[in-house]
Amino acid sequence: MKKLLLYSFTCLSLAVLLSGCSSKSGNSSSKTGIPYADRKSKNNQSGAFAVATKYKRAPGPGLIPIEGGVLVVGGSAIEVPGVEPNIYNYKRQVTVPSFYMDETEVSNTDWLEYLHWIRYNFPEDREYYYNELPDTLVWRQALSYNEPYVDNYLRHPAYRDYPVVGVSWEQASRYCEWRTSRANEFILREKGILTDYKTLAGNGKAKDGATTTAAAKPDKPYNTDAYLNNQYNDIGKNAPIDYNTKAGAATTTAGGTAATGGKNGQPRRTATLEDGVIMQPYRLPTEAEWEYAALGLIGNTEYENINQNKIYPWNGLGVSSAKKKTRGMIQANFKRAPGDYMGVGGSLNDKGDLTVPVIQYTPNDFGLYNMAGNVNEWVNDVYRTATFTDADAFNPYRGNYFTNKKLEDSQSGKIALDKYGNPIKENAYAGRKQTWAEKQAQAKRSDSISKSTDPQAAVAASTTYQADQRGYRDRQNTLLNEEGVTLVNDKSRVYKGGSWNDMAYWLNPATRRFMQQDESSAEVGFRCAMTMLGAPEISTAGKRSFKNPPQKPYRVSRGK
């Protein structure tokens, strides 16, 4: 009995010791006491659980953190004779979560980089390249001499830093997907989690000083979704150690086998979301995010009190600067009056005839340039007149079309990829997690749908779940053409911000217009956004807060 009591006391002491260690170091489970796997530990065991204890949140390239909060959508709208405000906006209080947004509009150089990548990686695929070319004919007007812009605006160095135009919503969305994979690939190769660029090009040095041969290039370009699904056969020398594989075993990917020795003979693996290395996808901002970021009320707020409202991204009721050094200067690129695009020679008012460089004028209080004027900007939302009376008060958005990545093998979870290495999407199966049996049955139904030549049979085989939520809570559209047919459908997308060809009314962040998602204009460009994960507060410096103990097993670092 004494031995049993002694054994129980020893186990209890060990558990307390482990628990105590976890509260200090954060390297052990606070619930089981089991140490986490760690590169520095000498006692890592096969099968140990690894936790990213050194994760530090940071924006992706080109992005600026936007601390979210309450917004009265449409609240900055101004009354203009002859314009009915209720057609364009409803005033309603909503909350916008923190997010990231591009400092500037996407430029011609940015888009040419995209086209260069396509031509380099798919030199024989002329269709792919052609589909991503902007429509430069948007400059062509029957009674205006704009041919020089048709020929030069996209490619000539004189316009390299000007916003890209002639890009449809669909093209902008595909650019966001491409940018996600390129930015993530750069991070992974720079860190050596994927084969680094020098080794990939054959510019590395072996131990004897000889130049190494180029590493085998994967058959398809890197894609973030495929990589996270273990379907990109590339594991670099600094890839995470795979503690879930027995020492000496090879790491197997969907594309083949890559045996790379890790510490204590452990193989290495691809990075996962749990490692905190992969960034969230770039995307178009929602309409609420765009309006919130453009208004920039953070600079007018003290202890939750807004001391001065705005009707433009800057303070004041006018469009010219009130500061002593820049007094009277126009603060955005727009049409001041019919026929007046830039003012009088020798004293140009906005210093731009058409568009201007993406970094010009003073940024708003979030640090964003040209959130009014220059070019209108695509946002993600499908257009409806009553979106903000219908949408949820938290993170409002209309445009959800829920999809799944199509499975190539339902047993292994391997996803189907197109010829460019991108996942093939299909309608979502259900609004909840399916059971394993349901998932297998659905995979068979999806396979029969894809092989069926009978449309009615395909519909009968599909599920009843409604993946398309663009019309959810939709009210009857009141915008009709002369024949009484609605002008709005599920391909109508919102754009905001005003352009070089707009009067000052459209510079107000609350105004909104729409265009079909496959159309483009010389007056519409875009910028990207990214979801921010974790705590909404961006910086705690100088702010009051409770002194809470460190979170277990780790604490997310809040950027400053």
XYZ file of C-alpha atoms in Angstrom, residues 3 53 55 88 103 115 138 171 238 330 338 354 360 438 450 458 473 483 494 506:
20
model
C 4.479 1.567 -2.523
C 5.445 28.628 -30.599
C 4.476 32.570 -34.805
C -26.933 53.956 -53.847
C -1.247 50.409 -49.962
C 1.851 38.335 -67.869
C -11.228 50.686 -73.386
C -9.318 38.890 -64.274
C 14.874 23.522 -44.041
C -6.601 69.356 -55.113
C -17.380 69.218 -67.305
C -6.086 60.854 -67.197
C 0.436 60.388 -55.436
C -21.776 10.573 -46.845
C -19.118 14.709 -64.426
C -27.013 15.106 -63.579
C -32.520 37.632 -48.622
C -38.013 47.574 -71.519
C -19.747 46.687 -57.217
C -18.303 59.841 -56.654
